[in-house]
JSON list of C-alpha atoms in Angstrom, two decimals:
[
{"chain": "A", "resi": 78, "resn": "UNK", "atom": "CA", "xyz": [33.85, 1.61, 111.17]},
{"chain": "A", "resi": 79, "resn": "UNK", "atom": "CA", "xyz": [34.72, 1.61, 114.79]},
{"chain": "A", "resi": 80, "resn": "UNK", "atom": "CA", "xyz": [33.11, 4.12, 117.49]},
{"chain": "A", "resi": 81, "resn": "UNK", "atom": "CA", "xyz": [35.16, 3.82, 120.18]},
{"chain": "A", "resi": 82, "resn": "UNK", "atom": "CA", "xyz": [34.16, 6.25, 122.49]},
{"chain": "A", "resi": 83, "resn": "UNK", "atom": "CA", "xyz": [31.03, 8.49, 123.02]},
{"chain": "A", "resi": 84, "resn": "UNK", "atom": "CA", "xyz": [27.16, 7.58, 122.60]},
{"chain": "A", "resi": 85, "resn": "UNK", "atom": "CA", "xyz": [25.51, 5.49, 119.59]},
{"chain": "A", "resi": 86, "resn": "UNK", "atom": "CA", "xyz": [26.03, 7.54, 116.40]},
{"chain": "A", "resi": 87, "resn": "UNK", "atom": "CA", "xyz": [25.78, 7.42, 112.97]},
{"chain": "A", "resi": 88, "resn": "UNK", "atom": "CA", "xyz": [28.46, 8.41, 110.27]},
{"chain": "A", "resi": 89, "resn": "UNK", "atom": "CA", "xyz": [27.79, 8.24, 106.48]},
{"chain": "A", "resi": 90, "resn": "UNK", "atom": "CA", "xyz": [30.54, 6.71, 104.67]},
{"chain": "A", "resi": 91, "resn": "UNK", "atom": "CA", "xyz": [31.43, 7.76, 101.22]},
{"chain": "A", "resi": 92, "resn": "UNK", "atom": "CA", "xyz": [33.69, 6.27, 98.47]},
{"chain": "A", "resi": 93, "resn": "UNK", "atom": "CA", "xyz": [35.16, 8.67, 95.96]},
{"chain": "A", "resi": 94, "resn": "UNK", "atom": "CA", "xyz": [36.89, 6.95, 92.73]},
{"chain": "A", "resi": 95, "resn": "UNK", "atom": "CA", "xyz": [39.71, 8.88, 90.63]},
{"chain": "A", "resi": 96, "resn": "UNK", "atom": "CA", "xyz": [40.83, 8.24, 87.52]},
{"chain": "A", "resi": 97, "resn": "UNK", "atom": "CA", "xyz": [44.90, 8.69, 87.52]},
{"chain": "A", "resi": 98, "resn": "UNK", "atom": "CA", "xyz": [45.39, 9.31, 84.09]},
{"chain": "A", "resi": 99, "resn": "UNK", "atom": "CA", "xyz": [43.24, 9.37, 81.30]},
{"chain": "A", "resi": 100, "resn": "UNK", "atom": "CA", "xyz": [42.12, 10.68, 77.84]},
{"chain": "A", "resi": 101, "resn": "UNK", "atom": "CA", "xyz": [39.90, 13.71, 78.85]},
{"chain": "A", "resi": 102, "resn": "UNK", "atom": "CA", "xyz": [39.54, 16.26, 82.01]},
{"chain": "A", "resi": 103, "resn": "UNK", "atom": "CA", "xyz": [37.29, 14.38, 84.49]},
{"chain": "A", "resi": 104, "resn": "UNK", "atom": "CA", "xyz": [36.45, 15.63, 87.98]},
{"chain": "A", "resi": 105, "resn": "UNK", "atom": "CA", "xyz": [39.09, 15.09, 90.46]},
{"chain": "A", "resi": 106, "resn": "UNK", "atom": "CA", "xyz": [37.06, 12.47, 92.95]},
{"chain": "A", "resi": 107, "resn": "UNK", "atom": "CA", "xyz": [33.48, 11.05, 91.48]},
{"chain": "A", "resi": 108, "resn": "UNK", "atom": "CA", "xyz": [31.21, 9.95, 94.47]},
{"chain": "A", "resi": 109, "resn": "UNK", "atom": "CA", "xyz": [30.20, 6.18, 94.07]},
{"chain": "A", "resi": 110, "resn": "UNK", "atom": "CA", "xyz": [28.67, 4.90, 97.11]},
{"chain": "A", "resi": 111, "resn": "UNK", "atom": "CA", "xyz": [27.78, 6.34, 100.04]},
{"chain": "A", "resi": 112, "resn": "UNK", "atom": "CA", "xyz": [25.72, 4.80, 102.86]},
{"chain": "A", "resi": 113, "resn": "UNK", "atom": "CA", "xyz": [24.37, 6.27, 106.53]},
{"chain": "A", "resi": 114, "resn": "UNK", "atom": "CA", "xyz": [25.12, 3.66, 109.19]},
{"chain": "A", "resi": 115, "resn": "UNK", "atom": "CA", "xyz": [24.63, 3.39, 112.83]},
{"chain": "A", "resi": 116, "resn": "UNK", "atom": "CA", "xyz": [27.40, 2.69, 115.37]},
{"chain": "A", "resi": 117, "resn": "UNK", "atom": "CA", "xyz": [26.63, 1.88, 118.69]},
{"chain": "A", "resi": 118, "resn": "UNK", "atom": "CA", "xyz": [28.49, 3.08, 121.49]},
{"chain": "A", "resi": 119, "resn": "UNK", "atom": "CA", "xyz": [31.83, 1.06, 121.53]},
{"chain": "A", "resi": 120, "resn": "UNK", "atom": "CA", "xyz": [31.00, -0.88, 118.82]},
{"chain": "A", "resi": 121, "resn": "UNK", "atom": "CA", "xyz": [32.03, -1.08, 115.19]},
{"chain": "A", "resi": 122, "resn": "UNK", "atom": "CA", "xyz": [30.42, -2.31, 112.06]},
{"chain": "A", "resi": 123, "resn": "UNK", "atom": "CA", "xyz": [31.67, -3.40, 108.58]},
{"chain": "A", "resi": 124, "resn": "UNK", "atom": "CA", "xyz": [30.31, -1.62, 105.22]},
{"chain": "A", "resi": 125, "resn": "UNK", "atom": "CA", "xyz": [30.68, -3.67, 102.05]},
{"chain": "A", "resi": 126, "resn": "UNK", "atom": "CA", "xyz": [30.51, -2.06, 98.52]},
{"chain": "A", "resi": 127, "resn": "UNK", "atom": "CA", "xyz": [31.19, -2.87, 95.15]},
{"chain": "A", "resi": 128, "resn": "UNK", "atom": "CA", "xyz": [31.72, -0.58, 92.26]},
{"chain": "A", "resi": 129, "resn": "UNK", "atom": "CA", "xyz": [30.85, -2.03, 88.83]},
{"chain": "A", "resi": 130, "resn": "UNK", "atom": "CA", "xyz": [33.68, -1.27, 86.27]},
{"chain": "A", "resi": 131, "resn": "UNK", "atom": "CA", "xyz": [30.58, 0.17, 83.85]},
{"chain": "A", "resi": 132, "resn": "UNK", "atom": "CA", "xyz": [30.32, 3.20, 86.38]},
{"chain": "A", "resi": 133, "resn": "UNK", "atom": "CA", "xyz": [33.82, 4.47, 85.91]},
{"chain": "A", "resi": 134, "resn": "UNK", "atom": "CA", "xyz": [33.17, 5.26, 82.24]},
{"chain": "A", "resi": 135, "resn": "UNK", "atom": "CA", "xyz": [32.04, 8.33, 79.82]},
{"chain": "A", "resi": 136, "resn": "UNK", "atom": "CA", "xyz": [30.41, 9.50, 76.71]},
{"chain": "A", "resi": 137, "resn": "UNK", "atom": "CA", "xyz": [33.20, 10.15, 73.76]},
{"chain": "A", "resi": 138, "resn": "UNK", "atom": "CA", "xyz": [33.14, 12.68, 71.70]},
{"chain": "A", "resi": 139, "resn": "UNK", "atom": "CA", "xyz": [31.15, 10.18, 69.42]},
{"chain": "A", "resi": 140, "resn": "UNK", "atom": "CA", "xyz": [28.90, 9.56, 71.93]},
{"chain": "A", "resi": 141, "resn": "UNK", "atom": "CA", "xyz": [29.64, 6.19, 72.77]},
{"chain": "A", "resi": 142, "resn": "UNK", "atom": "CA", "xyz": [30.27, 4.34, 76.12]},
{"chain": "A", "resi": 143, "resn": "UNK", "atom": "CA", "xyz": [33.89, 4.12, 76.79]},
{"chain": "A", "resi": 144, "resn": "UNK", "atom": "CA", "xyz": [35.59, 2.89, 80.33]},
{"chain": "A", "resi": 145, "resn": "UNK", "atom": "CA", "xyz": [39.77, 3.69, 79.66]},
{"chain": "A", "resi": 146, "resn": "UNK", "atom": "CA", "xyz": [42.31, 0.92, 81.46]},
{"chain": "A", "resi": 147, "resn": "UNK", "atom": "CA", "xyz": [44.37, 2.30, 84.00]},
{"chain": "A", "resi": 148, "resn": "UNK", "atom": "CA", "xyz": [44.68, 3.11, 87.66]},
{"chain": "A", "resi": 149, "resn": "UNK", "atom": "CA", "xyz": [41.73, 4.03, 89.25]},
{"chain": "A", "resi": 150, "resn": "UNK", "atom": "CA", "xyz": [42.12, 5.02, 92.89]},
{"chain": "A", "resi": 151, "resn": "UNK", "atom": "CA", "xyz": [39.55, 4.90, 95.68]},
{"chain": "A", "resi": 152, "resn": "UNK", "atom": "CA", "xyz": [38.81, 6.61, 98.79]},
{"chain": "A", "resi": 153, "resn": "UNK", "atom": "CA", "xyz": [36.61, 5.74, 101.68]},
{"chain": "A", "resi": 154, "resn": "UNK", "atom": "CA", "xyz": [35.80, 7.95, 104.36]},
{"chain": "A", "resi": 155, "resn": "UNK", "atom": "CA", "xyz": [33.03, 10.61, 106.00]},
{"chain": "A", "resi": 156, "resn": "UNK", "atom": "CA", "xyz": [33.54, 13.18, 102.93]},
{"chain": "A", "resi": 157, "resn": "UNK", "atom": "CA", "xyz": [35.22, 14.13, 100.17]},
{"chain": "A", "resi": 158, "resn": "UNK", "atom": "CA", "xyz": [38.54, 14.70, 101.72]},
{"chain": "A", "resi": 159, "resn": "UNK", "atom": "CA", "xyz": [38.68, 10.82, 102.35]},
{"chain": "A", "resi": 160, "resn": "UNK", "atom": "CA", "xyz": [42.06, 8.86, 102.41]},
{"chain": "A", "resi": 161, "resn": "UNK", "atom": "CA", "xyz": [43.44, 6.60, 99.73]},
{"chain": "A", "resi": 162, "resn": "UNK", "atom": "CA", "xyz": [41.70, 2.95, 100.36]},
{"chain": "A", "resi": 163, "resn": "UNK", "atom": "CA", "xyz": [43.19, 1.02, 97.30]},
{"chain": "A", "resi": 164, "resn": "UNK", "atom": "CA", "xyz": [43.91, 1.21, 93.99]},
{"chain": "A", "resi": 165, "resn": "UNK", "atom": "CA", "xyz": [42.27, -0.77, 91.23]},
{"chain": "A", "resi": 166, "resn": "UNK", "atom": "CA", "xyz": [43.57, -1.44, 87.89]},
{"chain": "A", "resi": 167, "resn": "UNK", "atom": "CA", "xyz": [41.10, -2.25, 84.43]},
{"chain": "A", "resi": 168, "resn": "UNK", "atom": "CA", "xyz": [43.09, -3.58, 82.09]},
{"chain": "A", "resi": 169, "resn": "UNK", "atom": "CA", "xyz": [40.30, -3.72, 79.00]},
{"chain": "A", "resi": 170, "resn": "UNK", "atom": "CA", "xyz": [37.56, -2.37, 77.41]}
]
């Protein structure tokens, strides 16, 4: 996160994850991590996340625990309307 003009700030970045295709309606973007950082005037700092593959599952219709393989994408940015940031792929249960 870069600040490259202006006075100290802070920004709070946000990581949405989206499942491309799956077996059931799930919101469009999930919010997984967000943090509130401080940038100092023309500086920059680095925010590391991880997203355990456990969070980017859902209760079946049996009530069990279930995280599908596929495509997940992921978006980084101030809100919801983030850009794409990469794409991550589970390929088991």
């Amino acid at each position: 996160l870069t600040n490259a003009a202006g006075p100290a700030g802070q920004e709070v970045v946000q990581v949405y994850v989206r499942q491309k295709v799956g077996s059931r309606s799930r919101p469009v973007r999930q919010l997984h991590f967000f943090q509130k950082v401080e940038v100092a005037a023309g500086g920059e700092t680095t925010v590391r996340f991880s997203i355990p593959v456990r969070s980017l599952g859902f209760h079946d219709d049996q009530a069990r625990y279930r995280v599908e393989p596929g495509e997940y994408e992921i978006y980084v940015g101030s809100d919801s309307n983030a850009t794409l940031g990469a794409v991550a792929r589970i390929t088991a249960q």
